[in-house]
Amino acid sequence: MNSSARLSWGRYPHHPQTAHAVHWPSEVEGAAASALAQGSGGTLAFGMGRSYGDSCMAASDHVVATAGMDRVIAADWETGVLVAQAGLTLGALIDIALPRGWFLPVTPGTKFVTLGGAVANDVHGKNHHVMGTFGCHIRRLALFRTQDGVVDCSPQDNAELFRASVGGLGLTGIVLSVEIQLRRVPSAYMAQRSIKFGGLDEFFDLSEQLDAQHEYAVAWVDCLTTGRQAGRGHYIVGNHAQEGGLQVSSAKPKSMPVDPPVSLVNAASLRIFNTLYYHRQQARQVHATVGYDPFFYPLDKLLHWNRMYGRAGFQQYQCVVPFASSRDAIRAVLAEIARSGSGSFLAVLKRCGDVPSPGLLSFPLPGVSLALDFAQRDIDNARLFAKLDALIHEAGGRLYPAKDAHMSAVHFQQAYPAWPQVEAFRDPHLKSRFWNRVTP
């Protein structure tokens, strides 16, 4: 057992997780038994801890830490099919695959995520409207179930277990290995187009016009502006560049070295940053060829950036609302956030497409997603989130379990009606604090 404590990325709620580390699949059964013996309520697999709330926290606060189980098992570089242990990070996979002309078909905004975590949360990225979620590209999973041992599942074999496991928050079994279909890329570079826009309506017009012409699309928005400029920002689209080498990024990230006693993110610092960031691009449109790191993973260049929010941590609020209600709902949400004077430097707005996921609890739906962070202030956040939740619920939207630390059981069960099917496949010895909170 490794007694060092693990926390979620948001560092809230504060329930340190005691790690029972594994390096080989043969060690998982013993580690799970040890975790179950030392805590009550159920254990859970824990990768890099990049879930923001309590979905990665075991009900017992004893987890099976899988990051050391990080080897490639097999790879066919003619077809791009790769099999790897669940602890391999997306960044390590890129380092192996990119020089051979292959890349992830779907990637979230950080490469410091394990394959097992990417499956458990069915992560999505800037190309959801084209490629769907991560689970759309998984060919097979190997799970350890405490009562059944090792079980394989795929879209063809044990298909219902597969559907419950993709996006199943690690509740159906501890992922041992993942077989994934990678995608060919001509280079390690991205052909990027950045368009400065003056308000939310302009974002919707741009996205409706240009998303279909580009594989990747996302927008940064100023979450504090009001009036006609509300929701102003930069709309960024891109495709894989046809020219350039296949070299792996050599940039060395910097680190946030200390925990400040209070959050560095507040109304004053936000207004200054957002104003400077919005005006950093003088021209309305800028075309550039950029590396994959700054395009996909801008926050990864600062390790431990979550420390900016101080020791109390932060909560991320990520929602998605259907297209039919998205303009009014997103405008109302941003108005409430601006009124509160809180929010984050990085507020991300993007369209999700209609590519169906195999996962029963997959977050995206055809509509518009908004994500941003809030420094943890118990009373202020509770008051604001209650208003935002009501707006999202009324619009027919939902919140992202991987980023959540407050969602009510009522909202979760209404937004994810397939949850009883996941519960039916849940390993009885695996349970998270999130699942305790949102299910009976």
Short mmCIF file of C-alpha atoms in Angstrom, two decimals:
data_model
loop_
_atom_site.label_atom_id
_atom_site.label_comp_id
_atom_site.label_asym_id
_atom_site.label_seq_id
_atom_site.Cartn_x
_atom_site.Cartn_y
_atom_site.Cartn_z
CA MET A 1 0.00 0.00 0.00
CA ASN A 2 1.13 3.53 -0.76
CA SER A 3 -0.20 5.70 2.04
CA SER A 4 0.22 9.01 0.20
CA ALA A 5 -3.10 10.80 -0.19
CA ARG A 6 -4.74 11.45 -3.54
CA LEU A 7 -7.15 14.31 -4.23
CA SER A 8 -9.32 15.14 -7.21
CA TRP A 9 -8.10 17.91 -9.51
CA GLY A 10 -10.48 20.46 -8.04
CA ARG A 11 -9.32 19.51 -4.52
CA TYR A 12 -12.94 19.76 -3.44
CA PRO A 13 -14.62 18.11 -1.66
CA HIS A 14 -11.64 17.43 0.59
CA HIS A 15 -11.62 13.67 1.08
CA PRO A 16 -8.02 12.43 0.72
CA GLN A 17 -7.85 9.00 -0.86
CA THR A 18 -5.50 6.37 0.53
CA ALA A 19 -3.79 4.70 -2.45
CA HIS A 20 -3.27 0.96 -2.83
CA ALA A 21 -0.87 1.02 -5.76
CA VAL A 22 -0.60 -1.62 -8.49
CA HIS A 23 1.90 -2.06 -11.31
CA TRP A 24 0.65 -5.28 -12.88
CA PRO A 25 -2.84 -6.67 -13.50
CA SER A 26 -2.06 -9.63 -11.25
CA GLU A 27 -1.80 -7.20 -8.31
CA VAL A 28 -5.25 -5.67 -8.73
CA GLU A 29 -7.19 -8.35 -6.89
CA GLY A 30 -4.95 -8.09 -3.82
CA ALA A 31 -4.99 -4.28 -3.84
CA ALA A 32 -8.77 -4.23 -4.10
CA ALA A 33 -9.05 -6.68 -1.23
CA SER A 34 -6.70 -4.54 0.88
CA ALA A 35 -8.68 -1.39 0.11
CA LEU A 36 -11.95 -3.10 0.98
CA ALA A 37 -10.53 -4.48 4.22
CA GLN A 38 -9.35 -1.07 5.42
CA GLY A 39 -12.37 0.99 4.46
CA SER A 40 -16.10 0.50 4.23
CA GLY A 41 -18.49 1.47 1.46
CA GLY A 42 -16.56 0.36 -1.63
CA THR A 43 -13.30 1.03 -3.42
CA LEU A 44 -12.58 2.49 -6.88
CA ALA A 45 -9.80 2.69 -9.44
CA PHE A 46 -7.82 5.96 -9.36
CA GLY A 47 -5.61 7.04 -12.26
CA MET A 48 -4.10 10.54 -12.48
CA GLY A 49 -6.85 12.20 -10.46
CA ARG A 50 -7.93 14.57 -13.25
CA SER A 51 -11.63 14.25 -12.46
CA TYR A 52 -12.58 17.54 -10.84
CA GLY A 53 -15.10 16.55 -8.15
CA ASP A 54 -15.93 13.36 -6.26
CA SER A 55 -16.51 10.88 -9.10
CA CYS A 56 -12.92 9.61 -8.61
CA MET A 57 -13.27 9.33 -4.84
CA ALA A 58 -14.09 5.94 -3.37
CA ALA A 59 -16.92 5.78 -0.87
CA SER A 60 -14.39 4.24 1.53
CA ASP A 61 -11.63 6.76 0.68
CA HIS A 62 -9.40 3.77 -0.20
CA VAL A 63 -8.59 3.50 -3.92
CA VAL A 64 -6.70 1.15 -6.23
CA ALA A 65 -4.08 3.42 -7.83
CA THR A 66 -3.50 2.21 -11.40
CA ALA A 67 -1.07 4.82 -12.82
CA GLY A 68 1.85 2.39 -12.46
CA MET A 69 0.13 -0.09 -14.77
CA ASP A 70 1.18 1.81 -17.90
CA ARG A 71 2.62 -0.51 -20.54
CA VAL A 72 1.78 -0.98 -24.21
CA ILE A 73 0.74 -4.59 -24.72
CA ALA A 74 0.48 -4.71 -28.50
CA ALA A 75 0.35 -2.33 -31.45
CA ASP A 76 -0.28 -2.76 -35.16
CA TRP A 77 1.26 0.27 -36.84
CA GLU A 78 -0.27 -0.66 -40.18
CA THR A 79 -3.84 -0.38 -38.87
CA GLY A 80 -3.36 1.86 -35.84
CA VAL A 81 -4.89 -0.59 -33.38
CA LEU A 82 -3.18 -0.36 -29.99
CA VAL A 83 -3.68 -2.34 -26.79
CA ALA A 84 -2.32 -0.85 -23.57
CA GLN A 85 -2.72 -1.11 -19.84
CA ALA A 86 -5.21 1.26 -18.25
CA GLY A 87 -2.61 3.40 -16.47
CA LEU A 88 -0.94 4.62 -19.67
CA THR A 89 -1.54 8.35 -20.04
CA LEU A 90 -2.73 9.96 -23.25
CA GLY A 91 0.51 11.93 -23.34
CA ALA A 92 2.63 8.78 -23.16
CA LEU A 93 0.49 7.20 -25.88
CA ILE A 94 1.05 10.24 -28.13
CA ASP A 95 4.81 10.02 -27.55
CA ILE A 96 4.74 6.43 -28.80
CA ALA A 97 2.23 6.73 -31.64
CA LEU A 98 2.81 10.16 -33.20
CA PRO A 99 6.30 9.46 -34.64
CA ARG A 100 4.65 6.52 -36.45
CA GLY A 101 1.93 8.74 -37.94
CA TRP A 102 -0.91 8.03 -35.49
CA PHE A 103 -2.79 10.22 -33.02
CA LEU A 104 -5.71 10.03 -30.64
CA PRO A 105 -9.07 10.09 -32.43
CA VAL A 106 -10.53 12.09 -29.53
CA THR A 107 -8.71 13.96 -26.78
CA PRO A 108 -9.84 16.08 -23.84
CA GLY A 109 -8.10 19.31 -22.85
CA THR A 110 -5.31 17.57 -20.94
CA LYS A 111 -3.02 14.71 -21.91
CA PHE A 112 -2.40 13.86 -18.24
CA VAL A 113 -5.30 11.41 -18.24
CA THR A 114 -5.03 7.64 -18.15
CA LEU A 115 -6.67 5.40 -20.71
CA GLY A 116 -8.79 3.91 -17.94
CA GLY A 117 -9.94 7.36 -16.87
CA ALA A 118 -10.69 8.37 -20.46
CA VAL A 119 -12.93 5.30 -20.79
CA ALA A 120 -14.60 5.68 -17.40
CA ASN A 121 -15.57 9.28 -18.15
CA ASP A 122 -16.07 8.79 -21.90
CA VAL A 123 -14.10 11.98 -22.51
CA HIS A 124 -14.76 14.21 -25.50
CA GLY A 125 -12.91 17.02 -27.21
CA LYS A 126 -13.05 19.79 -29.77
CA ASN A 127 -14.06 17.38 -32.55
CA HIS A 128 -17.14 15.82 -30.98
CA HIS A 129 -19.26 16.99 -33.91
CA VAL A 130 -17.08 14.82 -36.20
CA MET A 131 -15.64 11.95 -34.13
CA GLY A 132 -17.95 11.61 -31.16
CA THR A 133 -16.59 10.57 -27.77
CA PHE A 134 -13.56 8.52 -26.76
CA GLY A 135 -15.79 5.48 -26.34
CA CYS A 136 -16.67 5.50 -30.03
CA HIS A 137 -13.11 4.33 -30.76
CA ILE A 138 -12.70 1.66 -28.08
CA ARG A 139 -12.65 -1.85 -29.53
CA ARG A 140 -12.32 -3.91 -26.35
CA LEU A 141 -11.90 -3.60 -22.59
CA ALA A 142 -10.54 -5.99 -19.98
CA LEU A 143 -12.10 -5.42 -16.55
CA PHE A 144 -11.41 -6.91 -13.15
CA ARG A 145 -14.68 -7.55 -11.34
CA THR A 146 -14.34 -8.51 -7.71
CA GLN A 147 -16.79 -11.41 -7.96
CA ASP A 148 -16.03 -12.56 -11.52
CA GLY A 149 -12.31 -12.02 -12.03
CA VAL A 150 -11.14 -10.73 -15.42
CA VAL A 151 -13.95 -10.11 -17.91
CA ASP A 152 -13.54 -8.97 -21.52
CA CYS A 153 -16.19 -6.84 -23.17
CA SER A 154 -16.62 -5.10 -26.52
CA PRO A 155 -19.43 -3.82 -28.73
CA GLN A 156 -19.89 -7.46 -29.81
CA ASP A 157 -19.06 -9.48 -26.66
CA ASN A 158 -20.70 -8.73 -23.32
CA ALA A 159 -22.08 -5.71 -25.14
CA GLU A 160 -24.33 -4.48 -22.32
CA LEU A 161 -21.42 -4.54 -19.87
CA PHE A 162 -19.37 -2.61 -22.44
CA ARG A 163 -22.08 0.05 -22.76
CA ALA A 164 -22.32 0.36 -18.98
CA SER A 165 -18.53 0.62 -18.64
CA VAL A 166 -17.91 3.33 -21.26
CA GLY A 167 -18.69 6.48 -19.30
CA GLY A 168 -19.62 4.28 -16.33
CA LEU A 169 -17.39 6.22 -13.91
CA GLY A 170 -15.32 3.16 -13.05
CA LEU A 171 -18.22 1.44 -11.30
CA THR A 172 -18.54 -1.72 -13.42
CA GLY A 173 -14.99 -3.00 -12.87
CA ILE A 174 -11.38 -1.89 -12.62
CA VAL A 175 -10.13 -1.37 -16.16
CA LEU A 176 -7.00 -3.45 -16.81
CA SER A 177 -6.44 -2.82 -20.51
CA VAL A 178 -7.92 -0.91 -23.42
CA GLU A 179 -7.87 -1.68 -27.14
CA ILE A 180 -8.26 1.52 -29.14
CA GLN A 181 -8.37 2.46 -32.80
CA LEU A 182 -6.02 5.40 -33.42
CA ARG A 183 -6.30 7.80 -36.37
CA ARG A 184 -3.77 8.62 -39.08
CA VAL A 185 -2.33 12.14 -39.12
CA PRO A 186 -0.08 13.71 -41.76
CA SER A 187 1.95 15.77 -39.27
CA ALA A 188 2.28 16.87 -35.66
CA TYR A 189 0.93 20.32 -36.52
CA MET A 190 -2.46 21.99 -36.69
CA ALA A 191 -3.73 24.50 -39.24
CA GLN A 192 -5.47 26.94 -36.91
CA ARG A 193 -7.81 29.86 -37.56
CA SER A 194 -8.67 32.23 -34.70
CA ILE A 195 -11.56 34.67 -35.05
CA LYS A 196 -12.23 37.43 -32.55
CA PHE A 197 -15.94 37.94 -31.96
CA GLY A 198 -17.81 40.63 -30.09
CA GLY A 199 -20.70 38.80 -28.47
CA LEU A 200 -22.60 35.56 -27.98
CA ASP A 201 -24.79 35.86 -31.08
CA GLU A 202 -21.68 36.19 -33.22
CA PHE A 203 -20.29 32.98 -31.70
CA PHE A 204 -23.43 31.07 -32.62
CA ASP A 205 -23.36 32.45 -36.16
CA LEU A 206 -19.70 31.55 -36.58
CA SER A 207 -20.08 28.06 -35.20
CA GLU A 208 -23.12 27.30 -37.34
CA GLN A 209 -21.21 28.48 -40.40
CA LEU A 210 -17.72 27.08 -39.79
CA ASP A 211 -17.89 24.01 -37.54
CA ALA A 212 -18.80 21.78 -40.46
CA GLN A 213 -15.72 22.97 -42.37
CA HIS A 214 -13.28 22.04 -39.59
CA GLU A 215 -12.70 18.95 -37.50
CA TYR A 216 -11.89 20.92 -34.35
CA ALA A 217 -13.78 23.91 -32.99
CA VAL A 218 -13.87 25.66 -29.62
CA ALA A 219 -14.26 29.16 -28.21
CA TRP A 220 -12.83 31.05 -25.26
CA VAL A 221 -15.39 33.49 -23.87
CA ASP A 222 -15.16 36.37 -21.42
CA CYS A 223 -17.49 35.28 -18.62
CA LEU A 224 -17.73 38.73 -17.01
CA THR A 225 -18.82 41.04 -19.83
CA THR A 226 -22.42 42.24 -19.97
CA GLY A 227 -24.72 43.97 -22.43
CA ARG A 228 -24.08 43.65 -26.15
CA GLN A 229 -20.55 42.37 -25.53
CA ALA A 230 -21.69 39.55 -23.25
CA GLY A 231 -19.95 36.35 -24.27
CA ARG A 232 -17.31 38.03 -26.43
CA GLY A 233 -14.26 35.92 -27.13
CA HIS A 234 -12.09 34.03 -29.60
CA TYR A 235 -13.46 31.27 -31.81
CA ILE A 236 -10.74 28.79 -32.75
CA VAL A 237 -11.06 26.13 -35.44
CA GLY A 238 -8.49 23.83 -36.95
CA ASN A 239 -7.57 20.73 -38.91
CA HIS A 240 -4.49 18.54 -38.92
CA ALA A 241 -1.88 20.28 -41.06
CA GLN A 242 -0.80 18.43 -44.17
CA GLU A 243 2.84 19.48 -43.89
CA GLY A 244 5.40 19.27 -41.12
CA GLY A 245 7.21 16.53 -39.29
CA LEU A 246 5.88 13.92 -36.88
CA GLN A 247 8.10 14.89 -33.99
CA VAL A 248 6.82 14.79 -30.43
CA SER A 249 6.61 18.12 -28.61
CA SER A 250 9.78 18.91 -26.67
CA ALA A 251 8.38 21.85 -24.71
CA LYS A 252 9.07 21.60 -20.99
CA PRO A 253 6.13 22.67 -18.83
CA LYS A 254 6.54 25.08 -15.97
CA SER A 255 5.03 24.46 -12.57
CA MET A 256 2.95 26.30 -10.00
CA PRO A 257 5.33 25.57 -7.11
CA VAL A 258 3.29 26.50 -4.03
CA ASP A 259 -0.23 26.63 -2.66
CA PRO A 260 -1.24 30.24 -2.01
CA PRO A 261 -3.23 30.66 1.21
CA VAL A 262 -6.14 32.18 -0.75
CA SER A 263 -7.32 31.93 -4.35
CA LEU A 264 -5.47 34.06 -6.88
CA VAL A 265 -8.62 33.98 -9.00
CA ASN A 266 -11.02 36.73 -7.99
CA ALA A 267 -13.22 39.38 -9.59
CA ALA A 268 -10.37 41.88 -9.95
CA SER A 269 -7.82 39.49 -11.43
CA LEU A 270 -10.45 37.99 -13.73
CA ARG A 271 -11.45 41.34 -15.20
CA ILE A 272 -7.84 42.30 -15.84
CA PHE A 273 -6.95 38.96 -17.40
CA ASN A 274 -10.08 38.68 -19.53
CA THR A 275 -9.68 42.18 -20.91
CA LEU A 276 -6.02 41.63 -21.77
CA TYR A 277 -6.69 38.17 -23.23
CA TYR A 278 -9.55 39.37 -25.41
CA HIS A 279 -7.47 42.23 -26.85
CA ARG A 280 -4.28 40.20 -27.28
CA GLN A 281 -5.41 39.43 -30.83
CA GLN A 282 -5.60 42.71 -32.70
CA ALA A 283 -6.81 41.45 -36.08
CA ARG A 284 -10.24 39.92 -36.37
CA GLN A 285 -8.83 36.76 -37.98
CA VAL A 286 -5.45 35.11 -37.60
CA HIS A 287 -4.28 32.00 -39.47
CA ALA A 288 -1.36 30.06 -38.03
CA THR A 289 0.28 26.64 -38.01
CA VAL A 290 0.79 25.52 -34.43
CA GLY A 291 1.97 22.40 -32.64
CA TYR A 292 -0.47 19.91 -31.19
CA ASP A 293 0.45 20.84 -27.60
CA PRO A 294 -0.68 24.50 -27.68
CA PHE A 295 -3.70 23.58 -29.79
CA PHE A 296 -5.05 20.71 -27.66
CA TYR A 297 -3.38 21.18 -24.27
CA PRO A 298 -2.80 24.88 -23.48
CA LEU A 299 -3.18 24.36 -19.72
CA ASP A 300 -0.72 21.47 -19.60
CA LYS A 301 2.15 23.93 -20.02
CA LEU A 302 1.64 24.89 -16.36
CA LEU A 303 1.81 21.88 -14.06
CA HIS A 304 -0.32 22.05 -10.93
CA TRP A 305 -2.26 25.04 -12.25
CA ASN A 306 -5.08 24.00 -9.93
CA ARG A 307 -3.02 25.46 -7.07
CA MET A 308 -3.96 28.96 -8.29
CA TYR A 309 -7.28 28.48 -6.52
CA GLY A 310 -5.63 28.09 -3.13
CA ARG A 311 -5.99 25.41 -0.52
CA ALA A 312 -9.80 25.47 -0.57
CA GLY A 313 -9.77 24.30 -4.20
CA PHE A 314 -12.38 24.98 -6.86
CA GLN A 315 -15.36 23.50 -8.62
CA GLN A 316 -15.81 23.24 -12.35
CA TYR A 317 -19.24 23.77 -13.80
CA GLN A 318 -19.69 22.09 -17.18
CA CYS A 319 -23.10 21.87 -18.79
CA VAL A 320 -24.54 21.04 -22.18
CA VAL A 321 -27.91 22.24 -23.49
CA PRO A 322 -29.77 21.19 -26.67
CA PHE A 323 -29.45 23.37 -29.75
CA ALA A 324 -33.10 24.44 -29.64
CA SER A 325 -32.65 26.22 -26.31
CA SER A 326 -28.91 26.91 -26.41
CA ARG A 327 -28.86 30.61 -27.35
CA ASP A 328 -31.24 31.68 -24.60
CA ALA A 329 -29.90 29.25 -22.00
CA ILE A 330 -26.20 30.05 -22.49
CA ARG A 331 -26.96 33.78 -22.50
CA ALA A 332 -28.87 33.44 -19.22
CA VAL A 333 -26.11 31.34 -17.65
CA LEU A 334 -23.40 33.84 -18.61
CA ALA A 335 -25.54 36.71 -17.29
CA GLU A 336 -25.83 35.00 -13.90
CA ILE A 337 -22.09 34.34 -13.81
CA ALA A 338 -21.25 37.94 -14.75
CA ARG A 339 -23.66 39.17 -12.08
CA SER A 340 -21.90 37.01 -9.50
CA GLY A 341 -18.47 38.43 -10.39
CA SER A 342 -16.92 34.96 -10.23
CA GLY A 343 -15.74 32.49 -12.83
CA SER A 344 -12.47 31.51 -14.43
CA PHE A 345 -9.76 32.64 -16.80
CA LEU A 346 -10.64 29.80 -19.14
CA ALA A 347 -14.34 29.68 -20.00
CA VAL A 348 -14.82 27.21 -22.86
CA LEU A 349 -17.78 27.18 -25.21
CA LYS A 350 -18.22 24.56 -27.94
CA ARG A 351 -20.81 22.70 -29.96
CA CYS A 352 -21.38 18.99 -29.50
CA GLY A 353 -22.59 16.91 -32.43
CA ASP A 354 -25.00 14.05 -32.92
CA VAL A 355 -22.50 11.16 -33.13
CA PRO A 356 -23.95 8.63 -30.65
CA SER A 357 -21.76 7.20 -27.92
CA PRO A 358 -21.91 3.54 -26.92
CA GLY A 359 -21.85 4.67 -23.27
CA LEU A 360 -25.05 4.74 -21.25
CA LEU A 361 -23.93 7.73 -19.16
CA SER A 362 -22.07 9.67 -21.84
CA PHE A 363 -22.30 13.42 -21.20
CA PRO A 364 -22.48 15.09 -24.64
CA LEU A 365 -25.75 15.58 -26.47
CA PRO A 366 -26.43 17.54 -29.67
CA GLY A 367 -26.10 21.08 -28.38
CA VAL A 368 -23.72 23.60 -26.85
CA SER A 369 -21.40 23.00 -23.91
CA LEU A 370 -20.03 25.60 -21.51
CA ALA A 371 -17.30 24.90 -18.94
CA LEU A 372 -15.60 27.14 -16.41
CA ASP A 373 -14.13 27.04 -12.90
CA PHE A 374 -15.16 28.69 -9.65
CA ALA A 375 -12.94 29.17 -6.62
CA GLN A 376 -14.47 27.25 -3.72
CA ARG A 377 -16.62 29.60 -1.68
CA ASP A 378 -19.31 27.47 -0.09
CA ILE A 379 -22.16 29.95 0.27
CA ASP A 380 -21.51 31.90 -2.93
CA ASN A 381 -21.12 28.79 -5.08
CA ALA A 382 -24.19 27.10 -3.65
CA ARG A 383 -26.30 30.17 -4.37
CA LEU A 384 -24.96 30.59 -7.92
CA PHE A 385 -25.08 26.89 -8.83
CA ALA A 386 -28.71 26.64 -7.71
CA LYS A 387 -29.59 29.37 -10.23
CA LEU A 388 -27.49 27.82 -13.00
CA ASP A 389 -28.88 24.33 -12.34
CA ALA A 390 -32.44 25.63 -12.68
CA LEU A 391 -31.60 27.25 -16.03
CA ILE A 392 -29.91 24.10 -17.36
CA HIS A 393 -32.69 21.82 -16.15
CA GLU A 394 -35.36 24.05 -17.73
CA ALA A 395 -33.43 24.03 -21.03
CA GLY A 396 -33.29 20.22 -21.09
CA GLY A 397 -29.55 20.11 -20.46
CA ARG A 398 -27.29 18.29 -18.04
CA LEU A 399 -24.02 18.50 -16.10
CA TYR A 400 -20.85 16.47 -16.59
CA PRO A 401 -20.32 13.91 -13.78
CA ALA A 402 -16.52 13.93 -14.26
CA LYS A 403 -16.45 17.64 -13.42
CA ASP A 404 -19.16 17.74 -10.77
CA ALA A 405 -19.15 18.17 -6.98
CA HIS A 406 -22.68 19.40 -6.30
CA MET A 407 -25.28 17.90 -8.69
CA SER A 408 -28.49 16.84 -6.98
CA ALA A 409 -29.85 13.31 -7.20
CA VAL A 410 -33.03 14.63 -8.81
CA HIS A 411 -31.17 16.41 -11.60
CA PHE A 412 -28.79 13.52 -12.20
CA GLN A 413 -31.52 10.90 -12.45
CA GLN A 414 -33.63 13.05 -14.78
CA ALA A 415 -30.68 13.97 -16.99
CA TYR A 416 -29.27 10.41 -17.14
CA PRO A 417 -32.29 8.10 -17.29
CA ALA A 418 -30.07 5.08 -18.08
CA TRP A 419 -28.42 5.22 -14.65
CA PRO A 420 -30.37 2.16 -13.36
CA GLN A 421 -28.81 0.08 -16.15
CA VAL A 422 -25.34 1.09 -14.98
CA GLU A 423 -26.33 0.33 -11.40
CA ALA A 424 -27.42 -3.14 -12.54
CA PHE A 425 -23.89 -3.79 -13.87
CA ARG A 426 -22.07 -2.03 -11.03
CA ASP A 427 -19.56 -4.19 -9.22
CA PRO A 428 -21.03 -4.39 -5.68
CA HIS A 429 -17.61 -3.63 -4.19
CA LEU A 430 -16.99 -0.52 -6.31
CA LYS A 431 -18.63 2.74 -5.36
CA SER A 432 -17.76 6.43 -5.42
CA ARG A 433 -18.78 9.35 -3.29
CA PHE A 434 -20.46 10.77 -6.40
CA TRP A 435 -22.60 7.64 -6.84
CA ASN A 436 -23.57 7.75 -3.17
CA ARG A 437 -24.68 11.35 -3.66
CA VAL A 438 -26.79 10.96 -6.80
CA THR A 439 -28.40 7.52 -6.43
CA PRO A 440 -30.62 5.99 -3.73
#
